[in-house]
Coordinates of C-alpha atoms and ligand atoms in Angstrom, one line a residue:
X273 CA -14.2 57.5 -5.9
X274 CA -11.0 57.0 -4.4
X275 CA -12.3 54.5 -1.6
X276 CA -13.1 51.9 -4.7
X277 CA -10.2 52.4 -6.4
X278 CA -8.4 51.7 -3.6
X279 CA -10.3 48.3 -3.0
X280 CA -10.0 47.3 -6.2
X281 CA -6.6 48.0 -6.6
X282 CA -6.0 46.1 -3.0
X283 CA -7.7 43.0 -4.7
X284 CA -5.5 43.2 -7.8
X285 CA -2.5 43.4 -5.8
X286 CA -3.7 40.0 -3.9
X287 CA -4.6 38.6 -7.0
X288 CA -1.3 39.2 -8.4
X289 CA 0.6 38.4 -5.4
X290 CA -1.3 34.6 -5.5
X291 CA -0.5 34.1 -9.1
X292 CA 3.4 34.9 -8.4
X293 CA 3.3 32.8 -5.4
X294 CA 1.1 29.6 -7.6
X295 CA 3.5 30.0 -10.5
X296 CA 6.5 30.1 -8.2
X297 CA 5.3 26.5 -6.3
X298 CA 4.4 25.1 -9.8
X299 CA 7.8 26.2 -11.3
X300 CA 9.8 24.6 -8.3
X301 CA 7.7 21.3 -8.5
X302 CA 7.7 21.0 -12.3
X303 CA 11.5 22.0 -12.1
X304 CA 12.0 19.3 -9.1
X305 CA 10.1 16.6 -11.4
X306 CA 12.7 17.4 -14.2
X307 CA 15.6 16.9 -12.3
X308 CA 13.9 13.8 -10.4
X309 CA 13.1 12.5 -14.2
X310 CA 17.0 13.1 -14.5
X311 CA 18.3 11.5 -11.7
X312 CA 15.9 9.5 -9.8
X313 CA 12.2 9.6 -9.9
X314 CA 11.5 8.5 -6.7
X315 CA 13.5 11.2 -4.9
X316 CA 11.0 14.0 -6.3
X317 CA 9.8 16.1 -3.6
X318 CA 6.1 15.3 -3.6
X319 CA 7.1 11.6 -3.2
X320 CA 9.8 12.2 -0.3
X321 CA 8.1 14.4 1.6
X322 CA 4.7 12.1 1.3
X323 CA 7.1 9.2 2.0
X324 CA 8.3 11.0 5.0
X325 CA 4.7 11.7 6.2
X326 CA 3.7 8.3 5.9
X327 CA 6.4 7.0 7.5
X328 CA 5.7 9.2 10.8
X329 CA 1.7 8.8 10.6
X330 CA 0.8 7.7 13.8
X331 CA -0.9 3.7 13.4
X332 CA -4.3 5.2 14.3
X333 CA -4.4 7.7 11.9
X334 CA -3.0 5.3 9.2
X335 CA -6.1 2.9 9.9
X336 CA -8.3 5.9 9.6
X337 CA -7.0 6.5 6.7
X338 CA -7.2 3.4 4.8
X339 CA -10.8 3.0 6.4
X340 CA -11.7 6.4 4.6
X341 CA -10.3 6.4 1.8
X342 CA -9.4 3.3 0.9
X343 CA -6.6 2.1 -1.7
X344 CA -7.2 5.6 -2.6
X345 CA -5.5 6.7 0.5
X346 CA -2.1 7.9 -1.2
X347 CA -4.1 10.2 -4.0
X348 CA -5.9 11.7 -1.0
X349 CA -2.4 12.5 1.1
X350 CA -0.8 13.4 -2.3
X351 CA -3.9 16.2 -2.8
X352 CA -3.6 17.1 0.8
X353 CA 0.1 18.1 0.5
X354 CA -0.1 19.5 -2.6
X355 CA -3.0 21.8 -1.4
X356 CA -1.2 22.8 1.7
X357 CA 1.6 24.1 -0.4
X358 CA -1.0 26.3 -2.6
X359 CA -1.9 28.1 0.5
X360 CA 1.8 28.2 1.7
X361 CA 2.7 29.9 -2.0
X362 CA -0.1 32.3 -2.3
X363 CA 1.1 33.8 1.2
X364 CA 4.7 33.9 0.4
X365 CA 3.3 35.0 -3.2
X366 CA 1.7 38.2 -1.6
X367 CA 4.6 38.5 1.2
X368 CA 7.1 39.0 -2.4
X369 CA 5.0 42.2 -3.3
X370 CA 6.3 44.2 -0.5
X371 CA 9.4 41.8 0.5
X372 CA 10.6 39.8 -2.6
X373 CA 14.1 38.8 -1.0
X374 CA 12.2 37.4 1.7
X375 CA 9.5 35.8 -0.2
X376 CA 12.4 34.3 -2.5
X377 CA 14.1 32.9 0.7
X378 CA 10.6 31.6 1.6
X379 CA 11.0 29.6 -1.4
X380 CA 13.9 27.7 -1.0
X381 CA 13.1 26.8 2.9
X382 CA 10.7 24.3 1.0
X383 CA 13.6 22.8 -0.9
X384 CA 16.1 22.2 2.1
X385 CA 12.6 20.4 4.0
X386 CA 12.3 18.9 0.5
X387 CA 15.8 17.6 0.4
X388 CA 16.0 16.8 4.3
X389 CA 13.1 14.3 3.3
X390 CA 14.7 12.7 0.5
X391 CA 18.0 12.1 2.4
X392 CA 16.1 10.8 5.1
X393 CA 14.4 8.3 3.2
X394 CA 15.6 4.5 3.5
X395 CA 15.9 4.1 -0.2
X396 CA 18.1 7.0 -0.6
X397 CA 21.1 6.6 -2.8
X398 CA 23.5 9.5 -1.6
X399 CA 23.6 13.3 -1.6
X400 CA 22.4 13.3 -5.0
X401 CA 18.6 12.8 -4.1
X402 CA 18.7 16.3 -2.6
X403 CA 19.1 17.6 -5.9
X404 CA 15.4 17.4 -7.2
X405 CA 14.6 19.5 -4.2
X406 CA 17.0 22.1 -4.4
X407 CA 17.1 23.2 -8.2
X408 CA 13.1 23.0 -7.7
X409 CA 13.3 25.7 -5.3
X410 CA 16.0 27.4 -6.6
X411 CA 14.6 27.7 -9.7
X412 CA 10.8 28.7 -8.0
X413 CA 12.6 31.2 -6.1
X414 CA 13.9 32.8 -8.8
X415 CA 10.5 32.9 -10.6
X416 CA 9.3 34.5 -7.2
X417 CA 11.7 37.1 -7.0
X418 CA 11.5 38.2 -10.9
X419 CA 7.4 38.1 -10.9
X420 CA 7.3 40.3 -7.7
X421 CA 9.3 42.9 -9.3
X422 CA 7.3 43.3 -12.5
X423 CA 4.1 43.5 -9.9
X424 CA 5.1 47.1 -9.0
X425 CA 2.3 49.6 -8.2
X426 CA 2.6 52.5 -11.0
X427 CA 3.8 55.6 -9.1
X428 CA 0.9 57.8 -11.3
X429 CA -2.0 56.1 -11.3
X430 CA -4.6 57.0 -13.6
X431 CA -2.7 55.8 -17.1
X432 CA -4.8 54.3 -19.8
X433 CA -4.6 50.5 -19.0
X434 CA -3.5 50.9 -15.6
X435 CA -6.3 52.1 -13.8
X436 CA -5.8 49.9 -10.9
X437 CA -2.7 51.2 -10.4
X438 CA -0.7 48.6 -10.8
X439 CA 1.2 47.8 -13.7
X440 CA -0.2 44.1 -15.3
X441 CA 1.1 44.2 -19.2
X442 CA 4.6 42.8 -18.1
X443 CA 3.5 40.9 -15.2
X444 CA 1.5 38.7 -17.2
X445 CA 3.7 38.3 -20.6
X446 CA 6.0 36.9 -17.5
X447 CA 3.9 34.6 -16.1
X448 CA 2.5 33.3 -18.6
X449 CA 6.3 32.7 -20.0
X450 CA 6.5 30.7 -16.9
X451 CA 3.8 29.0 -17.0
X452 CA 4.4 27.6 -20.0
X453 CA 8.2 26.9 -19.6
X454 CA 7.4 25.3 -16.0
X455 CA 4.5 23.1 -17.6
X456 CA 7.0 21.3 -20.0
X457 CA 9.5 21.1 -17.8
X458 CA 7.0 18.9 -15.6
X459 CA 5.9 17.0 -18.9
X460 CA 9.6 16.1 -19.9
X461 CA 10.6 15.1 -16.1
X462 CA 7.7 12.8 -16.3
X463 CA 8.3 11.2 -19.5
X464 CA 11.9 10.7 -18.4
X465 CA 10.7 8.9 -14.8
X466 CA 8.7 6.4 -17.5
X467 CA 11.6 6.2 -19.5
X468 CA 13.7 4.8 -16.1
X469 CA 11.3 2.0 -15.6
X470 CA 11.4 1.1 -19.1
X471 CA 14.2 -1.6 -18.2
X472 CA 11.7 -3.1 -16.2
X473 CA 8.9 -3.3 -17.7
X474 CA 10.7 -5.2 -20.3
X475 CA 12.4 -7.6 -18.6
X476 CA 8.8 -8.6 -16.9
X477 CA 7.5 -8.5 -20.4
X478 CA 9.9 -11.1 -21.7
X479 CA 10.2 -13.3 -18.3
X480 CA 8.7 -16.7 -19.1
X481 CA 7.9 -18.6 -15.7
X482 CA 9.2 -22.4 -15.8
X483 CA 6.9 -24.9 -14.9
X484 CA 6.6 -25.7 -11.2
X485 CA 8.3 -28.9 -10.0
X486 CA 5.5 -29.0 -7.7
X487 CA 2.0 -28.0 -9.4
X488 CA -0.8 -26.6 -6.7
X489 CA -3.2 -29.4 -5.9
X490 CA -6.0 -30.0 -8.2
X491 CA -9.0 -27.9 -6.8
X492 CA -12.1 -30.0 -5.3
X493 CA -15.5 -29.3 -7.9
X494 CA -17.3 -28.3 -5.0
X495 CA -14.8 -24.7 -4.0
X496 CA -17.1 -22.8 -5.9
X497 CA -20.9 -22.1 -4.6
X498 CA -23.5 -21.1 -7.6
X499 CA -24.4 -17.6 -5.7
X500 CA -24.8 -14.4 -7.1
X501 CA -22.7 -11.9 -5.2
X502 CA -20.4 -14.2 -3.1
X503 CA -16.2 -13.3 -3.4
X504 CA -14.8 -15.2 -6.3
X505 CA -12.8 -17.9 -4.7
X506 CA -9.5 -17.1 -7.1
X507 CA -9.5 -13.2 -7.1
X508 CA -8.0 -11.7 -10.4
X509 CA -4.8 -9.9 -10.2
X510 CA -6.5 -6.7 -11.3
X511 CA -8.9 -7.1 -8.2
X512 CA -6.5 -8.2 -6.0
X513 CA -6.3 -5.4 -3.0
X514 CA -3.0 -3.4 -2.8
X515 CA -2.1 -2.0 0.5
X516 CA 2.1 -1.1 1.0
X517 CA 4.1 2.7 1.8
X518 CA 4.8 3.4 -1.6
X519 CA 4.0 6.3 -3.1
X520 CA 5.6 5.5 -6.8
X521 CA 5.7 1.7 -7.3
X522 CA 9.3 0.4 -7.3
X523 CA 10.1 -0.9 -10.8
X524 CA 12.8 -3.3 -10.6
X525 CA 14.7 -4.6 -13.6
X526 CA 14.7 -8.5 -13.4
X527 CA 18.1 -9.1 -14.4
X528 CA 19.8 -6.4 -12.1
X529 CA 17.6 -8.0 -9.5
X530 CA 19.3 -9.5 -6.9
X531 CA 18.7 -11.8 -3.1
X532 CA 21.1 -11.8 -0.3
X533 CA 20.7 -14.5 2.3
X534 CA 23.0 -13.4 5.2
X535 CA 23.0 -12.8 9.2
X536 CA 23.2 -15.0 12.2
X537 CA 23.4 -18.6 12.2
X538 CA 24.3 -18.0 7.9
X539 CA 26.9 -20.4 8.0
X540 CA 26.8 -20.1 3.9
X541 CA 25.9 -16.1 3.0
X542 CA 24.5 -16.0 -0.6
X543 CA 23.5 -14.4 -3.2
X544 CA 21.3 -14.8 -5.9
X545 CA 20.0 -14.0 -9.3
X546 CA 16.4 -14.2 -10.9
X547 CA 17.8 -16.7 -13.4
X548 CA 19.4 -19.2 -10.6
X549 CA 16.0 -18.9 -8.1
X550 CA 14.3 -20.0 -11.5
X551 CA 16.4 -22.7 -12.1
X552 CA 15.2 -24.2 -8.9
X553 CA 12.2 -26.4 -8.4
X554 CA 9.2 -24.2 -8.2
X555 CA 6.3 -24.8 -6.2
X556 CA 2.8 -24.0 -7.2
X557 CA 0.3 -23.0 -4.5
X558 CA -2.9 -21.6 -3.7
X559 CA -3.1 -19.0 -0.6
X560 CA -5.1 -16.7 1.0
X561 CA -3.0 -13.4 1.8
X562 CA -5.0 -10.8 4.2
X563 CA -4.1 -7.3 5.7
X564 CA -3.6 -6.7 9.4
X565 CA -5.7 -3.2 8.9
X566 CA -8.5 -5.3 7.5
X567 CA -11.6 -4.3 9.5
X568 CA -14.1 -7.1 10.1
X569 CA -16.0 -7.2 6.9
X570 CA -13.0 -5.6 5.0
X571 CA -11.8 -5.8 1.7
X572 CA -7.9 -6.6 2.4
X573 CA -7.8 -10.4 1.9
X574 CA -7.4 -12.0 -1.7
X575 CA -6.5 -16.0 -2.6
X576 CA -4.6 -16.6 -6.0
X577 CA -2.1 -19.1 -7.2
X578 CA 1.2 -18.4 -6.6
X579 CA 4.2 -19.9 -8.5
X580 CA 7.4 -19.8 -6.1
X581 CA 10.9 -21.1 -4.9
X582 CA 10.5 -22.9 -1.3
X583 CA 12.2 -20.8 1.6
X584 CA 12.9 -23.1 3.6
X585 CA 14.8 -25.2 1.7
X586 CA 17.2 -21.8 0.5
X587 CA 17.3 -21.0 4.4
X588 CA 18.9 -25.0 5.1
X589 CA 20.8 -24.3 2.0
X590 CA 22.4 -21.2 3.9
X591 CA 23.0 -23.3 7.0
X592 CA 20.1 -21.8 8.7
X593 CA 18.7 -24.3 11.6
X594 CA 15.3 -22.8 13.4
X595 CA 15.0 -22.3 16.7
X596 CA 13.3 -25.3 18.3
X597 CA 16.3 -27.5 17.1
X598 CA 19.1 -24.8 18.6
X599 CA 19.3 -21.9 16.1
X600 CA 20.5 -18.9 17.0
X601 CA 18.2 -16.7 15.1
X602 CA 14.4 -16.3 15.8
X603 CA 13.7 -13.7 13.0
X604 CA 13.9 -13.1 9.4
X605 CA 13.6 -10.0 8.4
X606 CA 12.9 -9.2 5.0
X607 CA 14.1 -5.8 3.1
X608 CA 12.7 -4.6 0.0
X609 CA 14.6 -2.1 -2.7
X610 CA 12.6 0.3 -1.0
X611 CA 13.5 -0.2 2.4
X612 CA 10.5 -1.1 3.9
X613 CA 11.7 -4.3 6.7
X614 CA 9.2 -7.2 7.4
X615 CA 9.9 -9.9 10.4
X616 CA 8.8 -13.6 10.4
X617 CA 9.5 -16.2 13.0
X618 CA 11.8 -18.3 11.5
X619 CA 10.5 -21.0 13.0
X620 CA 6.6 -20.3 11.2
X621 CA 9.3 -20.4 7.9
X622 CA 10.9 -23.6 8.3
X623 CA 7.6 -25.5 10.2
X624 CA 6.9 -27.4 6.6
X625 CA 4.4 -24.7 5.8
X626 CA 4.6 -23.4 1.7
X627 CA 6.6 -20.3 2.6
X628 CA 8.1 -19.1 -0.4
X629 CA 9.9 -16.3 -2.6
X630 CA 6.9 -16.1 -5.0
X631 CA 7.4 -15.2 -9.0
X632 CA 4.7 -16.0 -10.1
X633 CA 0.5 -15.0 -9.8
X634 CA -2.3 -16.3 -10.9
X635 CA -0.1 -17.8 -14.4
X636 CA 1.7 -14.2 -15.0
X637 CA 4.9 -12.7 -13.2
X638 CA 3.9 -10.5 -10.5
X639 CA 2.3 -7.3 -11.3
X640 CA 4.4 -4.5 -10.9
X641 CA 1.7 -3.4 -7.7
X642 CA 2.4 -7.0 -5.8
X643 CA 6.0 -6.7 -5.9
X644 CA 7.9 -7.4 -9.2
X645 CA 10.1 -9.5 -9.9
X646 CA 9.9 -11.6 -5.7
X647 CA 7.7 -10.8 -3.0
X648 CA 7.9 -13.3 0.0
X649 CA 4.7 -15.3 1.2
X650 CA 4.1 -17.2 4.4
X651 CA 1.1 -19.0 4.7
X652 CA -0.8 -18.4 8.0
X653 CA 0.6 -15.1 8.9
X654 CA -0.4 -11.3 8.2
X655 CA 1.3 -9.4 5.2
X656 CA 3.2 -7.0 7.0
X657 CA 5.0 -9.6 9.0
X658 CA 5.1 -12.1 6.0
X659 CA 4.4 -10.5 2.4
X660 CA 7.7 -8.2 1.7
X661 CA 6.9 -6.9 -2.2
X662 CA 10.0 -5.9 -4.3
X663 CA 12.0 -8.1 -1.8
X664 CA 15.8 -8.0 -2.1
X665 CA 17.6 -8.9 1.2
X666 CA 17.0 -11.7 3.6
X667 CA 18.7 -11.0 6.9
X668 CA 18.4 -13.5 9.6
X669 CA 18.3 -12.2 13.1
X670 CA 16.3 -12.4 16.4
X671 CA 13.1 -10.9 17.6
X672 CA 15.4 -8.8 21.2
X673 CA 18.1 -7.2 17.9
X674 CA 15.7 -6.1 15.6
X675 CA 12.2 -4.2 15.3
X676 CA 10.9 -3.8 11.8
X677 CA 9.4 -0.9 10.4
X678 CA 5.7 -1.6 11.4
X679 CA 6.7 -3.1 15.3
X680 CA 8.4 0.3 15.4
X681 CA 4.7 2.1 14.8
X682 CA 3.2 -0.1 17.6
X683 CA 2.4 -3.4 15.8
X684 CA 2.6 -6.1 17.2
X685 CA 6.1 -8.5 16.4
X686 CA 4.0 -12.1 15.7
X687 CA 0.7 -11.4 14.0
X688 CA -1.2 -15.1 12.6
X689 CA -3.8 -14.5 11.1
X690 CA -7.0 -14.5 13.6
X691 CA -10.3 -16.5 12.4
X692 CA -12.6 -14.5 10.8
X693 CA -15.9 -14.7 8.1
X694 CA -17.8 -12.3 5.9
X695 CA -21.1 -11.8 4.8
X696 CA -20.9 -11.0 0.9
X697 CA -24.9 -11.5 0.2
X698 CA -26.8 -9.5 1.2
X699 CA -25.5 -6.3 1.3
X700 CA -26.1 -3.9 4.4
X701 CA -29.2 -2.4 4.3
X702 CA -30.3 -5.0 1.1
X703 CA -34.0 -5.2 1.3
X704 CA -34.5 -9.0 0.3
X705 CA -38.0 -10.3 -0.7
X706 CA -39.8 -12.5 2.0
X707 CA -39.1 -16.2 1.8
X708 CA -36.0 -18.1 0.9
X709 CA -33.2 -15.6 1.0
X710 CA -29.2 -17.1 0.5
X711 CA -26.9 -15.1 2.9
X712 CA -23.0 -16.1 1.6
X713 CA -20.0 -15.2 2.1
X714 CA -16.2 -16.5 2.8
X715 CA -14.3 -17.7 6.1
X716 CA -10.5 -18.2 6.6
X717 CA -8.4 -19.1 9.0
X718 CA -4.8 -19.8 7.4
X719 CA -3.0 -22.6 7.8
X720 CA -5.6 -23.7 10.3
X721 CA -8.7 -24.1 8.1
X722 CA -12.7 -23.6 8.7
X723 CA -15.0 -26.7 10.0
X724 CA -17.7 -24.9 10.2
X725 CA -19.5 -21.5 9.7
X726 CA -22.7 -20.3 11.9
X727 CA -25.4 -17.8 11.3
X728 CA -27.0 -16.2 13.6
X729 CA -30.6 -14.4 12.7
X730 CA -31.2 -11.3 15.1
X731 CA -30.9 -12.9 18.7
X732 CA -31.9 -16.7 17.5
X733 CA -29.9 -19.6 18.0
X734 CA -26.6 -20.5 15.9
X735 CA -27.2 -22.5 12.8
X736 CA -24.9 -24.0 10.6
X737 CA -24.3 -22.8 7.5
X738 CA -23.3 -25.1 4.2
X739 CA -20.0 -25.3 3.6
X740 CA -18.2 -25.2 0.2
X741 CA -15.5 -27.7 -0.3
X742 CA -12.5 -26.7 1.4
X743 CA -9.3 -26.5 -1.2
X744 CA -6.9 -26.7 1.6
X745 CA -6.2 -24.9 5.0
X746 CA -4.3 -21.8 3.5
X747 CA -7.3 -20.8 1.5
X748 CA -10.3 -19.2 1.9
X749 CA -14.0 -21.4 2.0
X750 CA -16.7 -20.1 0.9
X751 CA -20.6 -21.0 3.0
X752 CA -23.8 -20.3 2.0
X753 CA -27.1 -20.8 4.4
X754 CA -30.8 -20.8 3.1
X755 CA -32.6 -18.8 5.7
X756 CA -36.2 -18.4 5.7
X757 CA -36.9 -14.3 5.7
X758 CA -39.9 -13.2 7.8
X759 CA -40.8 -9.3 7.2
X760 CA -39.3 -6.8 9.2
X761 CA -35.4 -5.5 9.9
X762 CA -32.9 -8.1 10.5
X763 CA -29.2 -8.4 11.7
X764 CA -27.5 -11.3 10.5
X765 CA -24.4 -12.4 12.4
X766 CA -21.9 -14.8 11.0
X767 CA -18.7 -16.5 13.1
X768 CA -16.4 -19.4 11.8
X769 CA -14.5 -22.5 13.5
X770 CA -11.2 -23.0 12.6
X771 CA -9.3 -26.3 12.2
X772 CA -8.1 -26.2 15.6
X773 CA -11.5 -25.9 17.0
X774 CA -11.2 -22.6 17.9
X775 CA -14.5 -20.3 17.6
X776 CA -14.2 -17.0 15.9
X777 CA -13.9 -14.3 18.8
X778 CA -17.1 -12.5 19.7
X779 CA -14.5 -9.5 21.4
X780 CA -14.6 -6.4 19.0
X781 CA -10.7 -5.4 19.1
X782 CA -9.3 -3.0 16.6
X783 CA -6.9 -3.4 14.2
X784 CA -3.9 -2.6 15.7
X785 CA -1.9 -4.1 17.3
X786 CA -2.4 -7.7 15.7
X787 CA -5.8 -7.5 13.5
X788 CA -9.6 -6.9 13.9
X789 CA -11.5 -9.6 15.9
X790 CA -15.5 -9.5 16.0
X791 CA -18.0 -10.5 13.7
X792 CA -19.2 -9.5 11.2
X793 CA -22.9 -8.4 11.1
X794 CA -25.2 -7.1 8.5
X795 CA -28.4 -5.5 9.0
X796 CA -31.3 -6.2 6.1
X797 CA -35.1 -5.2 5.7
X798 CA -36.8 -7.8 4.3
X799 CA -40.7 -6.5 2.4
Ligands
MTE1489 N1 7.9 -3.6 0.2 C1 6.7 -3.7 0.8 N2 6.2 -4.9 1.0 C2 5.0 -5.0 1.6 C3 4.3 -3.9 2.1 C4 4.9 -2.6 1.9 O1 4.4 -1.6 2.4 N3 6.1 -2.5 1.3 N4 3.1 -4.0 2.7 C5 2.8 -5.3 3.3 C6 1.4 -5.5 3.7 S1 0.9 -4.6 5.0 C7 0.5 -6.3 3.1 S2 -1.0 -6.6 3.7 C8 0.9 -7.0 1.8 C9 -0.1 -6.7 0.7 O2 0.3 -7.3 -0.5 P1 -0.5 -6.9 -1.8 O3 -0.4 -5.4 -2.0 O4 0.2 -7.7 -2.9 O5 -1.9 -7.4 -1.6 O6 2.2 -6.6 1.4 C10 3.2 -6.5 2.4 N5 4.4 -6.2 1.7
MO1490 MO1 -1.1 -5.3 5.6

């Protein structure tokens, strides 16, 4: 039956084709990872070219993202890249069986994208970070070539194990060479990258955080309301939320680690070490820290103690004078060892306010994840115009000279965080018992405060809610209201008063360009 055999041996050839093409990809990233593990972990392709693709997701689709898929977000675009390139290689894969030089040269197309994206990259070192890339492809290209040409159809057909009329014996003895060659060259490129961070994960192991000069302010009893379900008032660093661009977490040694201070109006340009910001007097303070793509309701805000050297007082030190007494610069931009850039009125920095280069959190040294060994905090304002993780240059400027990396994806330049509240108890779509029911929850308004919190039952009047003691206006407060729960579906609607007497907006507004406003409303069925 010629007209099966033919079939089949079609479907073979496919088959084959996509292996040579899988094994090709896999060699070339395993290969890359090597060489990354080598040289620098963080300019391996997968990381660059996700990098890159962050970097030029439009804000939209960014918020869409991290409203889908949560911190999860950079697994899901990892995934999404890596199964793009599966396609890509089983095509070029089958291309190879009748063209393998231009299958091959498929190939290494990949690694000069893959290299343009390292190079590209604001952490790039030099022309070195192209490397990964290019031996990567190289090296998958040559796989390509030599798997194609031991996937040749056998000119008689009808032999005793190649009835399909293609030759298979050498073809897979190759690949499965490759397969295990490529395999631990990925192992061994990984155990190297861990190797690199090493450094650092000592010199956070053995960093032991001074005492603060200035110890956070003993926390009234009454912060804490008895209610199941309600937000912890200090969250845990474990639970803290994580949001930032980077797709393998920097991990900086602490005593290579170093702070420049420079830029307009520096009359004194410094810089510093770990050791000499630690000799300094530290300052111990609780504060809320929220995310500007937090939706109303969201997850992205967290309060925890932070340990931390006063900005201000390095910024006077440097000769710095703010704005509304005649200095020149308006901005401070921040710049991590990743390059991401943050900008801050200067004035918000210098106002009096606990804005500081932050060490320490929750009585450990910053977790690798919150920016090991400084991260910058300014009470009051949004993290990505405040927050800068893995911070390593301070560069004083104005607002008209310099748009950092978010303003340049259509955020807005001054973001304060807006007044919001959140329902924590009862969950949407809860179905509470009939009677007395506790709806709870947190408010915060940094820097500002909350007076008061208000729920509002379906259409009903506002009533006030009870109000937890409040620890101070950088932190969250937590409410609680006893409402009386009649049968049927419910919406419960909850708005907050700042300390400035300003009521929680009503207007729904997205997230970009300066943060959600709305309430926050939860519907319940109470039997
Ligand atoms: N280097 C760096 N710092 C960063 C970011 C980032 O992407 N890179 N993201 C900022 C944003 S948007 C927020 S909300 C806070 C979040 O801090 P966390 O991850 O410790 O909660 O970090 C800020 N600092
Ligand atoms: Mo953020």
């Amino acid at each position: 039956m010629p007209a099966v055999s033919s079939f089949r041996s079609k479907l073979v050839r496919a088959a084959l084709g996509a292996s040579a093409g899988l094994l090709a990809a896999f060699t070339a990233l395993a290969v890359a990872e090597l060489v990354a593990g080598l040289v620098r972990p963080a300019a391996g392709p997968v990381t660059v070219v996700g990098g890159a693709v962050i970097d030029r997701t439009p804000a939209a689709v960014k918020d869409f993202a991290i409203r889908t898929f949560g911190e999860n977000d950079k697994t899901v675009l990892q995934l999404g890249i890596l199964a793009l390139l599966a396609l890509i290689a089983v095509a070029l894969g089958v291309l190879a069986l009748s063209h393998r030089r231009t299958g091959a040269a498929g190939v290494l197309l990949f690694g000069i994208v893959g290299a343009a994206a390292a190079l590209s990259r604001p952490d790039s070192v030099g022309i070195g970070d192209a490397l990964p890339s290019v031996v990567g492809a190289l090296g998958g290209a040559l796989v390509l070539y030599a798997l194609a040409s031991r996937a040749v159809p056998t000119p008689a057909a009808g032999g005793e194990s190649e009835t399909d009329g293609w030759s298979r014996r050498g073809f897979l003895a190759a690949a499965g060479v490759t397969a295990v060659a490529a395999a631990s060259a990925g192992v061994l490129g990984r155990y190297l990258a861990g190797r690199q961070g090493r450094g650092a994960v000592a010199s956070r192991a053995t960093l032991v955080l001074p005492e603060p000069a200035s110890p956070a302010p003993a926390v009234p009893a009454g912060v804490r309301l008895r209610v199941p379900g309600i937000t912890a008032f200090v969250t845990p660093n474990s639970d803290f939320y994580r949001v930032d661009t980077a797709l393998t977490v920097p991990k900086v040694d602490a005593g290579t680690w170093r702070l420049r201070i420079h830029g307009t109006g520096v009359a004194r340009p410094r810089t510093y070490t770990l050791d000499q910001l630690l000799a300094r007097p530290l300052i111990e303070r609780d504060i809320t820290l929220t995310c500007v793509s937090n939706e109303v309701g969201g997850p992205y805000v967290g309060n925890a103690r932070w340990l931390g050297v006063p900005l201000a007082q390095l910024l006077k030190e440097a000769g710095v004078i703010p704005p509304s007494r005649g200095g020149k610069a308006d901005q401070l931009v921040a710049r991590s060892v990743d390059g991401m850039t943050l900008g801050s009125p200067v004035e918000d920095v210098m106002d009096g306010r606990d804005a500081m280069l932050a060490v320490g959190m929750n009585g450990e040294p910053l977790p690798f994840d919150h920016g090991f060994p400084v991260r910058m905090l300014v009470p009051g304002l949004y993290g990505y115009v405040s927050a800068c993780k893995w911070i390593t240059d301070i560069e004083l400027t104005t607002f008209d000279a310099y748009d950092p990396y978010w303003v340049k994806r259509k955020w807005a330049r001054r973001a304060p965080i807006k007044t919001q509240s959140r329902i924590d108890t009862p969950k949407p779509f809860a179905r509470p018992a009939a009677g007395a029911v506790t709806v709870a929850g947190v408010a915060w308004a940094q820097h500002r405060g909350i007076t008061r919190v208000q729920i509002r039952v379906d259409d009903g009047p506002w009533q006030d809610a009870d109000l937890a003691a409040q620890a101070g206006p950088d932190m969250w407060r937590q409410w609680s209201y006893r409402w009386n729960a009649e049968p049927g579906g419910h919406n419960l609607t909850v708005r907050a008063t700042d300390g400035a007497g300003q009521v929680q907006s009503e207007r729904r507004t997205r997230t970009v360009p300066d943060g959600a406003s709305g309430r926050h409303s939860v519907f319940v069925t109470v039997t």
